[in-house]
CSV table of C-alpha atoms and ligand atoms in Angstrom, one decimal:
chain,number,residue,atom,x,y,z
A,258,MET,CA,2.4,-18.5,18.0
A,259,CYS,CA,2.5,-19.1,21.8
A,260,THR,CA,5.5,-21.4,21.9
A,261,PRO,CA,8.7,-20.0,23.4
A,262,PHE,CA,11.8,-19.2,21.4
A,263,ARG,CA,15.4,-19.3,22.6
A,264,MET,CA,18.6,-17.7,21.0
A,265,ARG,CA,21.9,-17.2,22.8
A,266,GLY,CA,20.8,-16.1,26.2
A,267,LEU,CA,17.5,-14.6,25.1
A,268,GLU,CA,14.2,-16.4,25.8
A,269,LEU,CA,10.9,-15.2,24.3
A,270,SER,CA,7.6,-16.3,25.7
A,271,ASN,CA,6.0,-16.3,22.3
A,272,ARG,CA,6.8,-15.8,18.6
A,273,VAL,CA,5.1,-12.4,18.1
A,274,VAL,CA,7.4,-9.4,17.6
A,275,MET,CA,6.2,-5.8,17.6
A,276,SER,CA,8.0,-4.6,14.4
A,277,PRO,CA,10.1,-1.4,14.5
A,278,MET,CA,7.9,1.6,13.8
A,279,ALA,CA,9.1,5.2,13.6
A,280,MET,CA,6.9,7.5,15.8
A,281,TYR,CA,8.7,10.8,14.7
A,282,SER,CA,8.0,12.3,18.1
A,283,CYS,CA,11.4,13.0,19.6
A,284,LYS,CA,13.1,16.4,20.2
A,285,ASP,CA,16.8,16.2,19.7
A,286,GLY,CA,16.4,12.4,19.5
A,287,LEU,CA,15.1,12.1,23.1
A,288,PRO,CA,12.5,9.3,23.6
A,289,ASP,CA,10.1,11.1,26.1
A,290,ASP,CA,7.0,10.0,27.9
A,291,PHE,CA,5.2,9.3,24.6
A,292,TYR,CA,7.7,6.6,24.1
A,293,LEU,CA,7.5,5.2,27.6
A,294,VAL,CA,3.6,4.9,27.1
A,295,HIS,CA,3.8,3.7,23.5
A,296,LEU,CA,6.4,1.0,24.0
A,297,GLY,CA,5.3,0.2,27.6
A,298,ALA,CA,1.7,-0.5,26.4
A,299,ARG,CA,2.9,-2.8,23.6
A,300,ALA,CA,5.1,-4.6,26.2
A,301,LEU,CA,2.1,-5.0,28.5
A,302,GLY,CA,0.2,-6.2,25.4
A,303,GLY,CA,1.7,-9.6,25.2
A,304,ALA,CA,4.3,-9.5,22.3
A,305,GLY,CA,7.3,-11.7,23.1
A,306,LEU,CA,9.6,-9.1,21.7
A,307,VAL,CA,9.0,-5.3,21.3
A,308,PHE,CA,11.3,-3.5,19.1
A,309,THR,CA,12.1,0.3,19.2
A,310,GLU,CA,11.9,2.2,16.0
A,311,MET,CA,15.0,2.8,14.0
A,312,THR,CA,17.1,4.6,16.6
A,313,CYS,CA,19.7,6.8,15.1
A,314,VAL,CA,23.4,6.8,15.9
A,315,ALA,CA,24.0,10.5,15.3
A,316,PRO,CA,22.1,13.7,14.7
A,317,ARG,CA,22.8,13.5,11.0
A,318,ALA,CA,21.9,9.8,10.9
A,319,ARG,CA,18.2,10.7,11.4
A,320,ILE,CA,15.5,10.5,8.8
A,321,SER,CA,13.7,13.5,10.3
A,322,PRO,CA,14.1,15.9,13.1
A,323,GLY,CA,11.6,13.8,15.1
A,324,CYS,CA,13.6,10.6,15.0
A,325,ALA,CA,14.8,8.8,18.1
A,326,GLY,CA,18.5,8.7,18.9
A,327,ILE,CA,21.0,7.0,21.2
A,328,TRP,CA,24.1,9.2,20.8
A,329,ASN,CA,24.1,10.9,24.2
A,330,ALA,CA,23.7,10.1,27.9
A,331,ALA,CA,20.3,11.9,28.2
A,332,GLN,CA,18.8,9.6,25.5
A,333,SER,CA,20.3,6.5,27.1
A,334,GLY,CA,18.7,7.5,30.4
A,335,SER,CA,15.4,7.7,28.7
A,336,TRP,CA,15.8,4.4,26.9
A,337,LYS,CA,16.8,2.7,30.2
A,338,ARG,CA,13.6,4.0,31.9
A,339,ILE,CA,11.5,2.4,29.0
A,340,VAL,CA,13.6,-1.0,29.2
A,341,ASP,CA,13.2,-1.1,33.0
A,342,PHE,CA,9.5,-0.5,32.7
A,343,ALA,CA,9.1,-3.4,30.2
A,344,HIS,CA,11.2,-5.7,32.3
A,345,SER,CA,9.5,-5.0,35.6
A,346,ASN,CA,6.0,-4.9,34.3
A,347,SER,CA,5.7,-7.6,31.6
A,348,SER,CA,7.4,-10.7,30.3
A,349,ALA,CA,8.2,-8.9,27.1
A,350,LYS,CA,11.8,-8.6,25.9
A,351,ILE,CA,12.8,-5.4,24.3
A,352,GLY,CA,15.0,-5.0,21.3
A,353,LEU,CA,16.9,-1.9,20.0
A,354,GLN,CA,16.9,-1.2,16.2
A,355,LEU,CA,19.8,0.8,15.2
A,356,GLY,CA,20.1,2.7,11.9
A,357,HIS,CA,21.4,5.5,9.8
A,358,ALA,CA,19.2,7.1,7.3
A,359,GLY,CA,21.9,7.8,4.7
A,360,PRO,CA,20.4,9.1,1.4
A,361,LYS,CA,16.8,9.2,2.9
A,362,GLY,CA,17.8,11.5,5.7
A,363,SER,CA,16.9,15.2,6.3
A,364,THR,CA,13.3,14.5,5.3
A,365,GLN,CA,9.9,15.3,6.7
A,366,LEU,CA,7.9,13.5,9.4
A,367,GLY,CA,6.0,10.3,8.5
A,368,TRP,CA,2.6,11.9,8.5
A,369,GLU,CA,3.9,14.9,6.5
A,370,GLU,CA,5.5,14.4,2.9
A,371,ALA,CA,7.4,11.2,3.9
A,372,ASP,CA,10.8,10.9,2.2
A,373,GLU,CA,10.6,14.5,0.8
A,374,PRO,CA,13.2,17.0,1.9
A,375,LEU,CA,12.6,19.3,4.9
A,376,LYS,CA,11.1,22.7,4.0
A,377,ASP,CA,14.0,24.3,5.9
A,378,GLY,CA,16.9,23.3,8.1
A,379,ASN,CA,18.2,20.4,5.9
A,380,TRP,CA,21.6,18.8,6.8
A,381,PRO,CA,24.0,17.2,4.3
A,382,VAL,CA,23.5,13.4,3.7
A,383,ILE,CA,25.8,10.6,2.8
A,384,ALA,CA,25.4,7.3,1.0
A,385,ALA,CA,27.3,4.5,-0.8
A,386,SER,CA,27.2,6.7,-4.0
A,387,ALA,CA,26.0,10.0,-5.2
A,388,VAL,CA,22.5,8.6,-6.1
A,389,ARG,CA,19.5,10.5,-4.9
A,390,TYR,CA,16.4,8.7,-3.6
A,391,GLY,CA,13.8,10.7,-5.5
A,392,PRO,CA,13.9,13.7,-7.8
A,393,ASN,CA,13.5,16.2,-4.9
A,394,ASN,CA,16.0,14.6,-2.5
A,395,GLN,CA,19.5,15.8,-2.0
A,396,VAL,CA,22.2,14.2,-3.9
A,397,PRO,CA,24.1,12.4,-1.2
A,398,ARG,CA,27.9,12.6,-0.9
A,399,ALA,CA,29.6,9.2,-1.6
A,400,MET,CA,31.2,7.9,1.6
A,401,THR,CA,34.9,8.0,2.0
A,402,ARG,CA,36.9,5.4,4.0
A,403,GLU,CA,37.0,8.0,6.9
A,404,ASP,CA,33.2,8.2,6.7
A,405,MET,CA,32.8,4.5,6.9
A,406,ASP,CA,35.1,4.2,9.9
A,407,ARG,CA,33.3,7.0,11.7
A,408,VAL,CA,29.8,5.5,11.1
A,409,THR,CA,31.0,2.1,12.2
A,410,GLU,CA,32.4,3.7,15.4
A,411,GLN,CA,29.0,5.4,16.0
A,412,PHE,CA,27.2,2.1,15.6
A,413,ALA,CA,29.6,0.3,18.0
A,414,GLU,CA,29.3,3.1,20.6
A,415,ALA,CA,25.4,3.0,20.2
A,416,ALA,CA,25.4,-0.7,20.6
A,417,GLN,CA,27.4,-0.3,23.9
A,418,ARG,CA,25.0,2.4,25.2
A,419,GLY,CA,22.1,0.1,24.3
A,420,ALA,CA,23.7,-2.8,26.1
A,421,GLY,CA,24.0,-0.5,29.1
A,422,CYS,CA,20.4,0.3,29.0
A,423,GLY,CA,19.5,-3.4,29.2
A,424,PHE,CA,18.2,-4.0,25.7
A,425,ASP,CA,17.8,-7.8,25.2
A,426,MET,CA,18.6,-7.8,21.5
A,427,LEU,CA,19.9,-5.6,18.8
A,428,GLU,CA,18.8,-5.2,15.2
A,429,LEU,CA,20.8,-3.4,12.5
A,430,HIS,CA,18.7,-1.7,9.9
A,431,CYS,CA,20.2,-2.7,6.5
A,432,ALA,CA,17.0,-2.3,4.5
A,433,HIS,CA,14.6,0.2,2.9
A,434,GLY,CA,17.2,2.3,1.1
A,435,TYR,CA,18.9,3.7,4.2
A,436,LEU,CA,22.7,4.0,4.6
A,437,LEU,CA,23.7,0.3,4.8
A,438,SER,CA,21.0,-0.7,2.3
A,439,SER,CA,22.4,1.9,-0.1
A,440,PHE,CA,25.6,-0.3,-0.4
A,441,ILE,CA,23.7,-3.6,-0.8
A,442,CYS,CA,21.4,-2.4,-3.6
A,443,PRO,CA,23.0,-2.4,-7.0
A,444,LEU,CA,20.8,0.5,-8.1
A,445,THR,CA,22.2,2.8,-5.4
A,446,ASN,CA,25.7,1.5,-5.2
A,447,LYS,CA,27.6,2.7,-8.3
A,448,ARG,CA,31.0,2.6,-6.6
A,449,THR,CA,34.1,1.6,-8.6
A,450,ASP,CA,36.3,0.7,-5.6
A,451,ASP,CA,36.3,-2.6,-3.5
A,452,TYR,CA,32.9,-1.6,-2.1
A,453,GLY,CA,31.0,-1.6,-5.4
A,454,GLY,CA,30.3,-4.0,-8.3
A,455,PRO,CA,29.4,-7.6,-7.5
A,456,LEU,CA,27.4,-8.5,-4.4
A,457,ALA,CA,30.5,-9.7,-2.5
A,458,ASN,CA,31.9,-6.2,-2.9
A,459,ARG,CA,28.6,-4.5,-2.1
A,460,MET,CA,28.4,-6.5,1.1
A,461,ARG,CA,32.0,-5.7,2.1
A,462,TYR,CA,31.1,-2.6,4.2
A,463,PRO,CA,28.0,-3.9,5.8
A,464,LEU,CA,29.9,-7.0,6.8
A,465,GLU,CA,32.8,-5.1,8.2
A,466,PHE,CA,30.3,-3.0,10.1
A,467,LEU,CA,28.4,-6.0,11.4
A,468,ARG,CA,31.6,-7.6,12.7
A,469,ALA,CA,32.5,-4.4,14.6
A,470,VAL,CA,29.0,-4.1,16.2
A,471,ARG,CA,29.1,-7.8,17.1
A,472,ALA,CA,32.3,-7.2,18.9
A,473,ALA,CA,30.8,-4.2,20.9
A,474,TRP,CA,27.5,-6.1,21.8
A,475,PRO,CA,27.3,-8.7,24.7
A,476,GLY,CA,28.0,-12.2,23.5
A,477,ASP,CA,24.8,-13.6,25.2
A,478,ARG,CA,22.4,-11.3,23.3
A,479,PRO,CA,21.4,-11.9,19.7
A,480,ILE,CA,21.8,-9.6,16.7
A,481,SER,CA,19.3,-9.5,13.8
A,482,VAL,CA,19.8,-7.7,10.5
A,483,ARG,CA,16.9,-6.3,8.6
A,484,ILE,CA,17.3,-6.5,4.9
A,485,SER,CA,15.4,-5.7,1.8
A,486,ALA,CA,15.1,-9.2,0.3
A,487,HIS,CA,13.7,-7.9,-3.0
A,488,ASP,CA,14.1,-4.4,-4.7
A,489,TRP,CA,11.1,-5.1,-6.9
A,490,ALA,CA,12.8,-3.3,-9.7
A,491,PRO,CA,14.7,-4.2,-12.9
A,492,GLY,CA,18.4,-4.5,-12.2
A,493,GLY,CA,17.9,-4.7,-8.4
A,494,ASN,CA,18.4,-7.4,-5.8
A,495,THR,CA,16.2,-10.4,-6.1
A,496,PRO,CA,15.2,-13.2,-3.6
A,497,ASP,CA,18.2,-15.2,-5.0
A,498,ASP,CA,20.5,-12.4,-4.0
A,499,ALA,CA,18.8,-12.3,-0.6
A,500,VAL,CA,19.7,-15.9,0.1
A,501,ALA,CA,23.4,-15.0,-0.7
A,502,ILE,CA,23.2,-11.9,1.4
A,503,ALA,CA,21.8,-13.9,4.4
A,504,ARG,CA,24.6,-16.5,4.0
A,505,MET,CA,27.3,-13.8,4.2
A,506,LEU,CA,25.5,-12.1,7.2
A,507,LYS,CA,25.4,-15.5,9.0
A,508,ASP,CA,29.1,-16.1,8.4
A,509,ALA,CA,29.8,-12.6,9.8
A,510,GLY,CA,28.0,-13.3,13.1
A,511,ALA,CA,24.3,-12.3,12.5
A,512,ASP,CA,22.0,-14.6,14.5
A,513,MET,CA,18.8,-13.8,12.7
A,514,VAL,CA,17.6,-12.0,9.5
A,515,ASP,CA,14.5,-9.8,9.6
A,516,VAL,CA,13.2,-10.3,6.1
A,517,SER,CA,11.5,-7.1,4.7
A,518,SER,CA,11.7,-5.9,1.2
A,519,GLY,CA,11.6,-2.8,-1.2
A,520,GLN,CA,11.8,0.9,-0.4
A,521,THR,CA,15.3,1.1,-1.9
A,522,THR,CA,14.3,2.9,-5.2
A,523,ARG,CA,11.4,4.9,-6.4
A,524,GLU,CA,11.3,2.7,-9.4
A,525,ALA,CA,10.1,-0.3,-7.3
A,526,GLN,CA,6.8,-2.1,-8.2
A,527,PRO,CA,6.1,-4.3,-5.2
A,528,VAL,CA,3.4,-7.0,-5.3
A,529,TYR,CA,1.5,-6.7,-2.1
A,530,GLY,CA,-0.7,-9.3,-0.5
A,531,ARG,CA,-1.3,-11.3,2.7
A,532,MET,CA,2.1,-12.4,4.1
A,533,TYR,CA,3.7,-11.2,0.8
A,534,GLN,CA,7.3,-11.2,2.1
A,535,THR,CA,7.1,-14.5,3.9
A,536,PRO,CA,8.3,-16.5,0.8
A,537,PHE,CA,11.7,-14.7,1.1
A,538,SER,CA,11.9,-15.5,4.8
A,539,ASP,CA,11.1,-19.2,4.0
A,540,ARG,CA,13.9,-19.4,1.4
A,541,ILE,CA,16.5,-17.7,3.7
A,542,ARG,CA,15.6,-19.8,6.7
A,543,ASN,CA,15.6,-23.1,4.9
A,544,GLU,CA,18.4,-22.6,2.3
A,545,VAL,CA,20.9,-20.8,4.6
A,546,GLY,CA,20.0,-22.4,7.9
A,547,ILE,CA,19.7,-19.1,9.8
A,548,ALA,CA,16.7,-18.0,12.0
A,549,THR,CA,14.4,-15.5,10.4
A,550,ILE,CA,11.7,-13.0,11.3
A,551,ALA,CA,8.9,-12.8,8.7
A,552,VAL,CA,7.1,-9.5,8.3
A,553,GLY,CA,4.7,-7.7,6.1
A,554,ASN,CA,0.9,-7.9,6.1
A,555,ILE,CA,0.8,-10.7,8.7
A,556,PHE,CA,-2.3,-9.7,10.7
A,557,GLU,CA,-4.1,-12.7,12.1
A,558,ALA,CA,-3.1,-15.3,14.6
A,559,ASP,CA,-3.8,-17.9,11.8
A,560,HIS,CA,-1.1,-16.3,9.7
A,561,VAL,CA,1.4,-16.4,12.5
A,562,ASN,CA,0.6,-20.1,13.3
A,563,SER,CA,0.8,-21.2,9.7
A,564,ILE,CA,4.1,-19.5,9.1
A,565,ILE,CA,5.7,-20.8,12.3
A,566,ALA,CA,4.3,-24.3,12.1
A,567,ALA,CA,5.4,-24.7,8.4
A,568,GLY,CA,9.0,-23.5,9.4
A,569,ARG,CA,8.8,-20.4,7.1
A,570,ALA,CA,10.1,-18.2,9.9
A,571,ASP,CA,11.1,-18.4,13.6
A,572,LEU,CA,9.3,-15.2,14.6
A,573,CYS,CA,6.6,-13.0,13.0
A,574,ALA,CA,6.9,-9.2,13.2
A,575,ILE,CA,3.6,-7.4,13.2
A,576,ALA,CA,3.6,-3.6,12.8
A,577,ARG,CA,0.5,-1.7,11.8
A,578,PRO,CA,-1.9,-4.0,13.8
A,579,HIS,CA,0.0,-3.0,16.9
A,580,LEU,CA,-0.9,0.6,16.2
A,581,ALA,CA,-4.6,-0.4,16.1
A,582,ASP,CA,-4.3,-2.6,19.1
A,583,PRO,CA,-1.4,-2.6,21.6
A,584,PHE,CA,-2.9,-5.8,23.1
A,585,TRP,CA,-2.8,-7.6,19.7
A,586,THR,CA,-1.0,-10.7,21.1
A,587,LEU,CA,-3.2,-11.1,24.2
A,588,HIS,CA,-6.3,-10.7,22.2
A,589,ALA,CA,-5.2,-13.0,19.4
A,590,ALA,CA,-4.3,-15.7,21.9
A,591,ALA,CA,-7.7,-15.4,23.6
A,592,GLN,CA,-9.4,-15.7,20.3
A,593,GLN,CA,-7.6,-19.0,19.7
A,594,GLY,CA,-8.6,-20.2,23.1
A,595,PHE,CA,-5.1,-20.1,24.5
A,596,THR,CA,-5.3,-18.9,28.1
A,597,LYS,CA,-1.7,-19.3,29.2
A,598,LEU,CA,0.0,-16.1,28.1
A,599,ASP,CA,0.9,-13.7,30.9
A,600,TRP,CA,-1.5,-10.8,31.3
A,601,PRO,CA,-0.5,-7.9,33.5
A,602,LYS,CA,-1.8,-8.9,36.9
A,603,GLN,CA,-3.7,-5.6,37.2
A,604,TYR,CA,-5.8,-6.7,34.2
A,605,LEU,CA,-6.6,-10.2,35.0
A,606,SER,CA,-10.3,-9.5,35.6
A,607,GLY,CA,-10.4,-8.2,31.9
A,608,LYS,CA,-8.8,-11.4,30.8
A,609,ALA,CA,-11.4,-13.6,32.6
A,610,GLN,CA,-14.3,-11.6,31.1
A,611,LEU,CA,-12.8,-11.7,27.6
A,612,GLU,CA,-12.3,-15.4,27.7
A,613,ARG,CA,-15.8,-16.0,29.0
A,614,ASN,CA,-17.4,-13.9,26.3
A,615,LEU,CA,-15.4,-15.4,23.5
A,616,ALA,CA,-16.3,-19.0,24.8
A,617,ARG,CA,-20.0,-17.9,24.9
A,618,ALA,CA,-19.8,-16.6,21.3
A,619,ALA,CA,-18.2,-19.8,20.2
A,620,GLN,CA,-20.9,-21.9,21.9
A,621,MET,CA,-23.6,-19.7,20.2
A,622,ALA,CA,-22.0,-20.1,16.8
A,623,LEU,CA,-22.0,-23.8,17.3
A,624,GLY,CA,-25.6,-23.9,18.3
A,625,ALA,CA,-26.7,-21.6,15.5
B,275,FMN,C1,4.4,4.0,11.1
B,275,FMN,C2,5.5,3.0,10.6
B,275,FMN,C3,6.8,3.3,10.9
B,275,FMN,C4,7.8,2.3,10.5
B,275,FMN,N1,9.1,2.6,11.0
B,275,FMN,C5,10.0,1.6,10.7
B,275,FMN,C6,11.3,1.7,11.4
B,275,FMN,O1,11.6,2.5,12.1
B,275,FMN,N2,12.2,0.6,11.1
B,275,FMN,C7,11.8,-0.5,10.2
B,275,FMN,O2,12.7,-1.3,10.0
B,275,FMN,N3,10.6,-0.6,9.6
B,275,FMN,C8,9.7,0.4,9.9
B,275,FMN,N4,8.4,0.3,9.5
B,275,FMN,C9,8.1,-1.0,8.7
B,275,FMN,C10,7.4,-2.0,9.7
B,275,FMN,O3,8.4,-2.4,10.6
B,275,FMN,C11,7.0,-3.2,8.8
B,275,FMN,O4,8.1,-3.8,8.2
B,275,FMN,C12,5.9,-2.9,7.8
B,275,FMN,O5,4.9,-1.9,8.3
B,275,FMN,C13,5.1,-4.1,7.4
B,275,FMN,O6,4.5,-4.8,8.4
B,275,FMN,P1,2.9,-4.6,8.7
B,275,FMN,O7,2.2,-5.1,7.4
B,275,FMN,O8,2.6,-5.5,9.9
B,275,FMN,O9,2.6,-3.2,9.0
B,275,FMN,C14,7.4,1.2,9.8
B,275,FMN,C15,6.1,1.0,9.5
B,275,FMN,C16,5.1,1.9,9.9
B,275,FMN,C17,3.7,1.6,9.5
């Protein structure tokens, strides 16, 4: 867990990633002081890489009215302040996750009725095909070629803004039933043109789009792509398809695959458990030969150590535990007796006391 990781010009001090998590607390897409404190605290907390939440490339690309954006100069200014804080006060690197909500857009905040349409003020949504997510969601408009070009351009511009803010890495959200995912999943892509049908066709737009974003993003900074490696539904993508998807992403310039699953259809019946998506990461990493991020119910240092040591992923993304404890990585390292991770210098006396108390507890457990 505490070994460094290098990719292109990026060097992480350890293998823990704070996974992207929507906070639904922006007005007009502007990440305000809440975001500075939230992301800043996680950067101070020791994770090698801290991701922003899905940050939207246009007002109508948002999931909800509270989602973060990077389509104007004011938003870029706020993001730069957050990135600068992380860089000047911690050894964490900071990654930007870019996304477009597609058919799951115009819905309520995460703690309201998530994925259900807004009570008022809805905006029209687009997707690969006119397939709605749930019975109450809008039927999206199937994207035209012009729509595809516009969205690609929005992502390329957002990537350039992100590079200007100083983000160290970019992640493209192609999972969980959002716009790009709606092309990849056979249950939501019913197109009869070159962008629908077999997997190679369903990947055509996500790959065109990845190549365009790669060209707009600095060559020394990596790009990861988050996918749903299993739709958990009859007729949906399976982990075999995920291996094929990852191979195509690698050929189109992705450096890493962030291996999530599900949330592409209401029919899904996922099988949850400890580290439940790690087998998909394992297959992609070892069959395709591309770096992966494992995610999903990884919540102990032991899990991270086992996954990394067994070569099942290069990095482990940890989401909900970081909501319970911004200092998850520093605490987990101390519990393992590893004292060499950088703590903020302002907090060093807390580190010393924690390590002493943990050593004393270990001694007492041995004596008992
Ligand atoms: C509050 C919350 C918001 C989330 N928002 C995002 C997001 O913006 N982008 C994304 O790719 N995943 C998002 N996720 C999924 C997490 O990144 C992660 O994949 C999932 O929670 C499983 O990891 P965990 O078991 O460590 O929580 C979110 C999860 C939570 C709990």
